[in-house]
Amino acid sequence: MELRWGQIDVNAKSNSVPQMSNITSFSDVDVLKDSSVDTVNHANYCEFGQSLFGNEQPIFEVSDEIKYGIWSNEISDENCSFQNPPILDISFENLPATSKGIYLEFWEQTNLYPYEVNIKWYDDDNVLLSEKDFQCDNWSFLFENVVNEYSRVVITFNSMILPLSRLKITKIIYGDEVTLTKKDIVKDSAFILEELDLYSETVSINTFECEIFSNNSSFDFVTNKGNLNTLQANQLLEITVEDENYGTFFVKTLSSENSRTLKIKATDILGVISNSFFKGDVYEDYPFTQFIDDIVYSSNIELLFDGEHNGFELVDLEDYTLNGWLPSTTCREALRQACFSLGLCIDCSRSYKITIRKFETFEKTYITDSSIIKNTKKQSMREKYTSIHLYSYNISKGITEQTLLEEVYYDVGTYSIGTDSPIWQYSIVGAEIISSNANIVYFEVKTAGVVTITGTLYDITSTLNIKKDEYIYTSDIAKTFDVNRLITSQNVEGLLEKWYEYYNYMYGSTAKILKPLKLNDNIVLSNVNGVVCYQKINLLYGKHSDIKIVGDKNVD
Amino acid sequence: MWIEPITNRSYKDVLRANELEYKWKNHTITDDEKTEWLSNLLGRYTTNDINRVNQNINYLSTLLLELGYSQKVNVKIWENTEYFLKNDLINFIANIDIIRSTLPSFYTTPNICDDLRQGNSLLDYTDANDIENMLEDKKEIVENMIKSFIYSDEIYMGEF
């Protein structure tokens, strides 16, 4: 069993400004800011080191759809040396970088790579911090050298592994992957906690925690030697057990209770976006897919992930739209309110992405008694509700005006103010509005003086909707939900049905099982036919897992 | 000028080329082997091979033009510093096709694989042999044609 993670400076790539001169016209230095580059197998006859007799590979062609990384115009001579060595010069704009080295990928398809490489690291005053010569021996190579707080790195490629070859760089990572085996991890300390709410009444953040021995791992936090500085807040950890993906997590806290071990606590991507600010707005048939892109943009996670809706996987939600008012809030709360209003489920387990889909799309699977640890099955009744209460909201443009701001500004510049109630029309005196939505207005003060902003409010009315058990003989126990103004007369009926049905799932079951399930698995356990909503996985020791399911008595 | 074609590549040559590449990468290659690598190694297909084929196409095309065939073939001589794209492969094969279709073939003259014509696959060593065998056949046919014109000339001049 192994736990692997990248010791990578997660901010370095997005902050980097890579530059390289004398490169081919189709080269794109900015691919080094992307998480990965499509390096489809391509052959090119006219390069001496690229003749590929006996291989079935596509012919090299220039296409806007394919990124090849960086190809040097310079070609190694007959002794493999570059007469004018290609130089990759990377500076870091905002934050200096810290890493245990620079990991580069070259041309995997033919295992073509540079041989002699010199790297210099500089601080923000351009003072040399460190310099090292390397001899590369593979298409993927870590140029290992721990350097803290560098603002510029200059990589000079002096020779190639073959004559008459051009340098091809396809990927850069500021750091490296670390593999920890069982011996590096304190017994019974590595856990993943996964939780799921079928209709997003709450949105749980899955967590990973483990405690590692400092002397066995690649750093020593007592002496502050090794790669400790590369293990930083929001560090991306990929948890893999026996080649199976157990999810991607981001470091939240590092702590130590003694001099020998270090505790790592990490959250899934929901934990990362948890506190990011989301502007919200008044929505009218606003595509849910667009809303997710807004979340990605607001939480600044687009650089962590590739592809459409970076960091999210949306299952058949193209036709879903939002209506109503979402006040300014955190990205996590915005996501919760939106998914609640649409009856959608948010799941981050076993993936590096946030999957959002309808609960109904989950597949049913079965577990056998042999996979359950003996005498661990328990069954219980859940809290009983006899009615579901849900407010829906109607929003329309009103006529009431409200003064939002009346203040003297002494400095010119750009400012913003938020509102407690949604505004559909702004007027401003003494400054100029740059942009606005229902919750926030950005304005520019060009001349010092009094600025007055007035807004015309939306009118909001609410209606209580109730779904009740008609045959109750006791007093009513109502389930009420938090205020969510994305619930309108259009979607409230469907939500009432879903929640009424959900609270008719009267039974819960718990058990310890030998091999973890997946959170959305629909299973039968202790005669309860239900869905796995909670799981605590002991990663190191047998992968024993505590599970909870919510469901109804098995009628089969 | 006609350059002697290479038509005897074998799989053994490909293996030898791979072996030398392995030695380059492991820094165990000898000076003699470096020279072997940098010469026209049969198991690799490089700029040298493309340029030789192109030069022979040019040779045949010039002869054909002199003989009254109107099809002019434009070939390019490649530098090691250039890169050869899919379209360049298609043009390369198209030029070979022009020579092939302009002149009759022997029944033993090899064909060109359609995948190559469409730029959908790389050459293998047998394709490379076939191309140069075909050009060699065409050269023989053109030269026979030239010889036959000379005989006709003599007949028309009437020395009896």
Short mmCIF file of C-alpha atoms in Angstrom, two decimals, chain A residues 247-540:
data_model
loop_
_atom_site.label_atom_id
_atom_site.label_comp_id
_atom_site.label_asym_id
_atom_site.label_seq_id
_atom_site.Cartn_x
_atom_site.Cartn_y
_atom_site.Cartn_z
CA GLY A 247 -9.34 11.38 -4.19
CA THR A 248 -7.47 14.64 -4.40
CA PHE A 249 -7.05 16.72 -1.28
CA PHE A 250 -5.49 20.07 -0.39
CA VAL A 251 -3.43 20.68 2.74
CA LYS A 252 -5.28 22.68 5.35
CA THR A 253 -3.12 22.36 8.46
CA LEU A 254 0.22 20.90 9.49
CA SER A 255 0.86 20.30 13.15
CA SER A 256 3.07 18.35 15.48
CA GLU A 257 2.57 17.08 18.99
CA ASN A 258 6.05 15.63 19.33
CA SER A 259 9.42 15.84 17.65
CA ARG A 260 9.06 12.70 15.56
CA THR A 261 5.81 13.03 13.68
CA LEU A 262 3.90 15.53 11.60
CA LYS A 263 0.12 15.59 11.28
CA ILE A 264 -1.36 16.56 7.95
CA LYS A 265 -4.99 17.52 7.61
CA ALA A 266 -6.40 18.20 4.17
CA THR A 267 -9.75 18.88 2.55
CA ASP A 268 -11.20 18.18 -0.85
CA ILE A 269 -11.64 20.94 -3.43
CA LEU A 270 -14.84 22.10 -1.70
CA GLY A 271 -12.67 23.05 1.25
CA VAL A 272 -10.54 25.18 -1.07
CA ILE A 273 -13.47 27.10 -2.51
CA SER A 274 -15.22 27.18 0.84
CA ASN A 275 -14.35 30.73 1.81
CA SER A 276 -13.95 32.33 -1.61
CA PHE A 277 -16.30 35.25 -2.19
CA PHE A 278 -19.16 34.84 -4.64
CA LYS A 279 -21.03 37.89 -5.87
CA GLY A 280 -24.36 36.19 -6.43
CA ASP A 281 -27.07 37.92 -8.47
CA VAL A 282 -30.71 37.84 -9.41
CA TYR A 283 -31.06 35.06 -11.96
CA GLU A 284 -33.61 34.57 -14.64
CA ASP A 285 -33.28 31.29 -16.54
CA TYR A 286 -29.54 31.45 -15.91
CA PRO A 287 -27.79 28.27 -17.20
CA PHE A 288 -26.49 26.17 -14.32
CA THR A 289 -23.38 25.33 -16.36
CA GLN A 290 -22.61 29.05 -16.60
CA PHE A 291 -23.17 29.41 -12.87
CA ILE A 292 -20.56 26.68 -12.27
CA ASP A 293 -18.09 28.54 -14.49
CA ASP A 294 -18.77 31.64 -12.35
CA ILE A 295 -17.95 29.60 -9.23
CA VAL A 296 -14.74 28.36 -10.83
CA TYR A 297 -13.76 31.92 -11.75
CA SER A 298 -14.65 33.35 -8.33
CA SER A 299 -12.81 30.65 -6.42
CA ASN A 300 -9.76 30.98 -8.65
CA ILE A 301 -9.41 27.22 -9.12
CA GLU A 302 -9.28 27.25 -12.91
CA LEU A 303 -5.51 26.96 -12.90
CA LEU A 304 -5.61 23.81 -10.79
CA PHE A 305 -7.65 21.86 -13.30
CA ASP A 306 -7.93 21.41 -17.05
CA GLY A 307 -10.91 21.02 -19.27
CA GLU A 308 -14.47 22.26 -19.38
CA HIS A 309 -15.86 23.58 -16.05
CA ASN A 310 -12.39 23.18 -14.50
CA GLY A 311 -12.67 21.20 -11.30
CA PHE A 312 -16.32 20.22 -11.88
CA GLU A 313 -18.02 17.35 -13.62
CA LEU A 314 -21.66 18.03 -14.47
CA VAL A 315 -23.73 14.98 -15.33
CA ASP A 316 -26.54 15.76 -17.79
CA LEU A 317 -27.23 19.25 -16.43
CA GLU A 318 -27.12 21.25 -19.66
CA ASP A 319 -30.82 22.14 -19.46
CA TYR A 320 -30.84 23.19 -15.82
CA THR A 321 -31.37 26.88 -15.10
CA LEU A 322 -31.45 29.06 -12.00
CA ASN A 323 -34.14 31.56 -11.07
CA GLY A 324 -34.40 33.86 -8.08
CA TRP A 325 -32.01 35.74 -5.87
CA LEU A 326 -28.69 34.53 -4.53
CA PRO A 327 -27.15 37.05 -2.10
CA SER A 328 -23.37 37.53 -1.99
CA THR A 329 -21.91 34.67 -0.02
CA THR A 330 -19.11 32.12 -0.11
CA CYS A 331 -18.63 29.92 -3.16
CA ARG A 332 -19.47 26.83 -1.14
CA GLU A 333 -22.73 28.30 0.18
CA ALA A 334 -23.63 29.58 -3.29
CA LEU A 335 -23.08 26.10 -4.68
CA ARG A 336 -25.16 24.58 -1.89
CA GLN A 337 -28.10 26.95 -2.43
CA ALA A 338 -28.05 26.45 -6.19
CA CYS A 339 -27.88 22.64 -5.93
CA PHE A 340 -30.53 22.55 -3.20
CA SER A 341 -32.92 24.58 -5.35
CA LEU A 342 -32.44 22.17 -8.25
CA GLY A 343 -32.47 19.00 -6.12
CA LEU A 344 -28.92 18.10 -7.12
CA CYS A 345 -26.27 16.15 -5.29
CA ILE A 346 -22.67 17.31 -4.81
CA ASP A 347 -20.03 14.61 -4.53
CA CYS A 348 -16.26 15.03 -4.25
CA SER A 349 -15.37 11.50 -3.24
CA ARG A 350 -12.78 9.41 -5.11
CA SER A 351 -12.15 12.09 -7.65
CA TYR A 352 -10.15 15.22 -8.18
CA LYS A 353 -13.35 16.92 -9.33
CA ILE A 354 -16.64 17.98 -7.82
CA THR A 355 -19.33 15.87 -9.42
CA ILE A 356 -22.84 17.33 -9.52
CA ARG A 357 -25.76 15.26 -10.66
CA LYS A 358 -29.28 14.14 -10.00
CA PHE A 359 -29.62 11.63 -7.18
CA GLU A 360 -31.73 9.42 -9.44
CA THR A 361 -28.76 8.71 -11.69
CA PHE A 362 -26.97 6.64 -9.06
CA GLU A 363 -26.59 2.98 -9.83
CA LYS A 364 -27.66 0.23 -7.49
CA THR A 365 -25.04 -2.24 -6.25
CA TYR A 366 -25.08 -4.98 -3.68
CA ILE A 367 -22.72 -6.03 -0.93
CA THR A 368 -22.59 -9.48 0.58
CA ASP A 369 -22.34 -10.41 4.24
CA SER A 370 -18.86 -11.77 3.64
CA SER A 371 -17.62 -8.24 3.00
CA ILE A 372 -18.94 -7.03 6.38
CA ILE A 373 -16.86 -7.43 9.50
CA LYS A 374 -18.67 -9.76 11.91
CA ASN A 375 -20.91 -8.20 14.60
CA THR A 376 -20.54 -4.64 13.30
CA LYS A 377 -23.95 -4.20 11.67
CA LYS A 378 -26.31 -1.85 13.47
CA GLN A 379 -29.68 -0.48 12.52
CA SER A 380 -31.55 2.51 13.89
CA MET A 381 -34.62 4.65 13.30
CA ARG A 382 -34.03 8.12 12.01
CA GLU A 383 -35.66 11.31 13.21
CA LYS A 384 -39.32 11.33 12.23
CA TYR A 385 -40.89 14.27 10.39
CA THR A 386 -44.55 14.36 9.52
CA SER A 387 -44.43 17.39 7.24
CA ILE A 388 -42.00 19.28 5.06
CA HIS A 389 -42.11 23.08 5.12
CA LEU A 390 -40.45 24.95 2.33
CA TYR A 391 -40.67 28.65 1.49
CA SER A 392 -40.73 29.73 -2.11
CA TYR A 393 -40.00 33.26 -3.27
CA ASN A 394 -41.30 35.52 -5.96
CA ILE A 395 -39.06 38.34 -7.09
CA SER A 396 -39.98 41.29 -9.29
CA LYS A 397 -38.69 44.75 -10.08
CA GLY A 398 -40.04 47.18 -7.48
CA ILE A 399 -40.17 50.94 -7.20
CA THR A 400 -38.72 51.51 -3.74
CA GLU A 401 -35.48 53.48 -3.82
CA GLN A 402 -32.77 53.22 -1.22
CA THR A 403 -29.67 55.29 -0.65
CA LEU A 404 -26.82 52.83 -0.65
CA LEU A 405 -23.91 55.21 -0.18
CA GLU A 406 -23.33 58.85 0.67
CA GLU A 407 -19.74 59.42 1.54
CA VAL A 408 -16.77 61.65 0.86
CA TYR A 409 -13.96 60.02 -1.13
CA TYR A 410 -10.62 61.80 -0.83
CA ASP A 411 -8.68 59.51 -3.15
CA VAL A 412 -9.42 58.70 -6.75
CA GLY A 413 -9.60 55.01 -7.54
CA THR A 414 -11.90 52.02 -7.92
CA TYR A 415 -14.25 51.05 -5.10
CA SER A 416 -17.14 48.69 -4.51
CA ILE A 417 -20.10 48.39 -2.17
CA GLY A 418 -22.41 45.48 -1.49
CA THR A 419 -26.11 45.61 -0.77
CA ASP A 420 -28.30 43.66 1.67
CA SER A 421 -31.30 43.65 -0.64
CA PRO A 422 -31.21 43.03 -4.38
CA ILE A 423 -31.09 46.11 -6.60
CA TRP A 424 -32.19 46.22 -10.21
CA GLN A 425 -31.25 49.80 -11.02
CA TYR A 426 -28.46 52.06 -9.75
CA SER A 427 -27.92 55.80 -10.04
CA ILE A 428 -24.70 57.49 -9.02
CA VAL A 429 -23.51 61.03 -8.44
CA GLY A 430 -19.85 62.00 -8.02
CA ALA A 431 -18.39 58.85 -9.58
CA GLU A 432 -18.86 56.44 -12.46
CA ILE A 433 -20.25 52.91 -12.29
CA ILE A 434 -17.88 50.37 -13.87
CA SER A 435 -20.02 47.30 -13.39
CA SER A 436 -22.81 46.10 -11.18
CA ASN A 437 -25.19 43.28 -10.43
CA ALA A 438 -28.05 42.87 -7.99
CA ASN A 439 -25.72 42.59 -4.99
CA ILE A 440 -22.65 44.66 -5.67
CA VAL A 441 -21.62 47.75 -7.56
CA TYR A 442 -18.10 48.71 -8.67
CA PHE A 443 -17.46 52.40 -9.26
CA GLU A 444 -14.59 54.66 -10.12
CA VAL A 445 -13.92 57.94 -8.33
CA LYS A 446 -12.18 60.24 -10.78
CA THR A 447 -12.33 63.37 -8.66
CA ALA A 448 -12.27 63.55 -4.87
CA GLY A 449 -15.64 64.51 -3.38
CA VAL A 450 -19.00 63.22 -2.25
CA VAL A 451 -20.28 60.05 -3.90
CA THR A 452 -23.95 59.15 -3.69
CA ILE A 453 -25.34 55.87 -4.93
CA THR A 454 -29.05 55.11 -4.98
CA GLY A 455 -30.61 51.78 -5.90
CA THR A 456 -34.11 50.65 -6.86
CA LEU A 457 -34.99 47.47 -5.01
CA TYR A 458 -36.48 44.23 -6.23
CA ASP A 459 -39.68 43.26 -4.40
CA ILE A 460 -39.58 39.81 -2.80
CA THR A 461 -42.61 37.93 -1.50
CA SER A 462 -42.56 34.54 0.16
CA THR A 463 -45.04 31.66 0.31
CA LEU A 464 -44.96 28.74 2.74
CA ASN A 465 -45.43 25.42 0.96
CA ILE A 466 -46.24 22.31 2.99
CA LYS A 467 -46.23 18.62 2.17
CA LYS A 468 -47.85 16.71 5.03
CA ASP A 469 -48.55 13.12 6.01
CA GLU A 470 -52.36 12.92 5.80
CA TYR A 471 -52.65 10.00 8.19
CA ILE A 472 -50.73 11.23 11.22
CA TYR A 473 -52.34 10.68 14.57
CA THR A 474 -49.78 12.55 16.64
CA SER A 475 -48.79 16.20 16.65
CA ASP A 476 -47.05 17.45 13.53
CA ILE A 477 -43.23 17.45 13.53
CA ALA A 478 -42.21 19.76 10.73
CA LYS A 479 -38.92 19.80 8.89
CA THR A 480 -38.01 23.33 7.88
CA PHE A 481 -35.08 24.43 5.78
CA ASP A 482 -32.80 27.45 5.66
CA VAL A 483 -33.88 30.45 3.62
CA ASN A 484 -33.07 29.89 -0.04
CA ARG A 485 -34.42 32.49 -2.45
CA LEU A 486 -33.56 30.36 -5.45
CA ILE A 487 -36.67 28.36 -4.60
CA THR A 488 -39.54 29.69 -6.65
CA SER A 489 -43.07 28.60 -7.43
CA GLN A 490 -41.62 26.68 -10.39
CA ASN A 491 -39.33 24.33 -8.48
CA VAL A 492 -40.88 24.15 -5.01
CA GLU A 493 -43.31 21.30 -5.73
CA GLY A 494 -40.58 19.01 -6.99
CA LEU A 495 -38.41 19.79 -3.97
CA LEU A 496 -41.26 19.11 -1.53
CA GLU A 497 -41.75 15.69 -3.13
CA LYS A 498 -38.04 14.86 -2.97
CA TRP A 499 -37.65 15.85 0.66
CA TYR A 500 -40.91 14.18 1.72
CA GLU A 501 -39.72 10.99 0.12
CA TYR A 502 -36.27 11.38 1.67
CA TYR A 503 -37.66 11.71 5.21
CA ASN A 504 -39.74 8.63 4.62
CA TYR A 505 -36.44 6.78 4.47
CA MET A 506 -36.82 6.02 8.12
CA TYR A 507 -33.90 3.76 8.74
CA GLY A 508 -30.17 4.09 9.02
CA SER A 509 -27.58 1.31 9.09
CA THR A 510 -23.95 1.31 10.06
CA ALA A 511 -21.28 -1.33 9.66
CA LYS A 512 -17.58 -1.91 9.32
CA ILE A 513 -16.75 -3.33 5.95
CA LEU A 514 -13.61 -4.86 4.50
CA LYS A 515 -13.37 -2.86 1.31
CA PRO A 516 -14.63 0.71 0.95
CA LEU A 517 -17.73 1.37 -1.10
CA LYS A 518 -18.49 4.47 -3.07
CA LEU A 519 -20.64 7.12 -1.49
CA ASN A 520 -23.37 6.98 -4.07
CA ASP A 521 -23.64 3.18 -3.90
CA ASN A 522 -27.21 2.03 -3.35
CA ILE A 523 -26.95 -1.07 -1.17
CA VAL A 524 -28.86 -3.37 1.15
CA LEU A 525 -27.41 -3.54 4.66
CA SER A 526 -29.13 -4.94 7.77
CA ASN A 527 -32.34 -5.18 5.77
CA VAL A 528 -32.14 -1.51 4.97
CA ASN A 529 -32.18 -0.70 1.31
CA GLY A 530 -30.44 2.64 1.01
CA VAL A 531 -27.63 4.85 -0.08
CA VAL A 532 -24.15 5.15 1.43
CA CYS A 533 -24.00 8.68 2.82
CA TYR A 534 -20.97 8.48 5.08
CA GLN A 535 -17.75 6.56 5.07
CA LYS A 536 -14.56 6.66 7.11
CA ILE A 537 -11.78 4.77 5.39
CA ASN A 538 -8.73 3.55 7.22
CA LEU A 539 -6.28 3.78 4.36
CA LEU A 540 -3.38 1.84 5.72
#
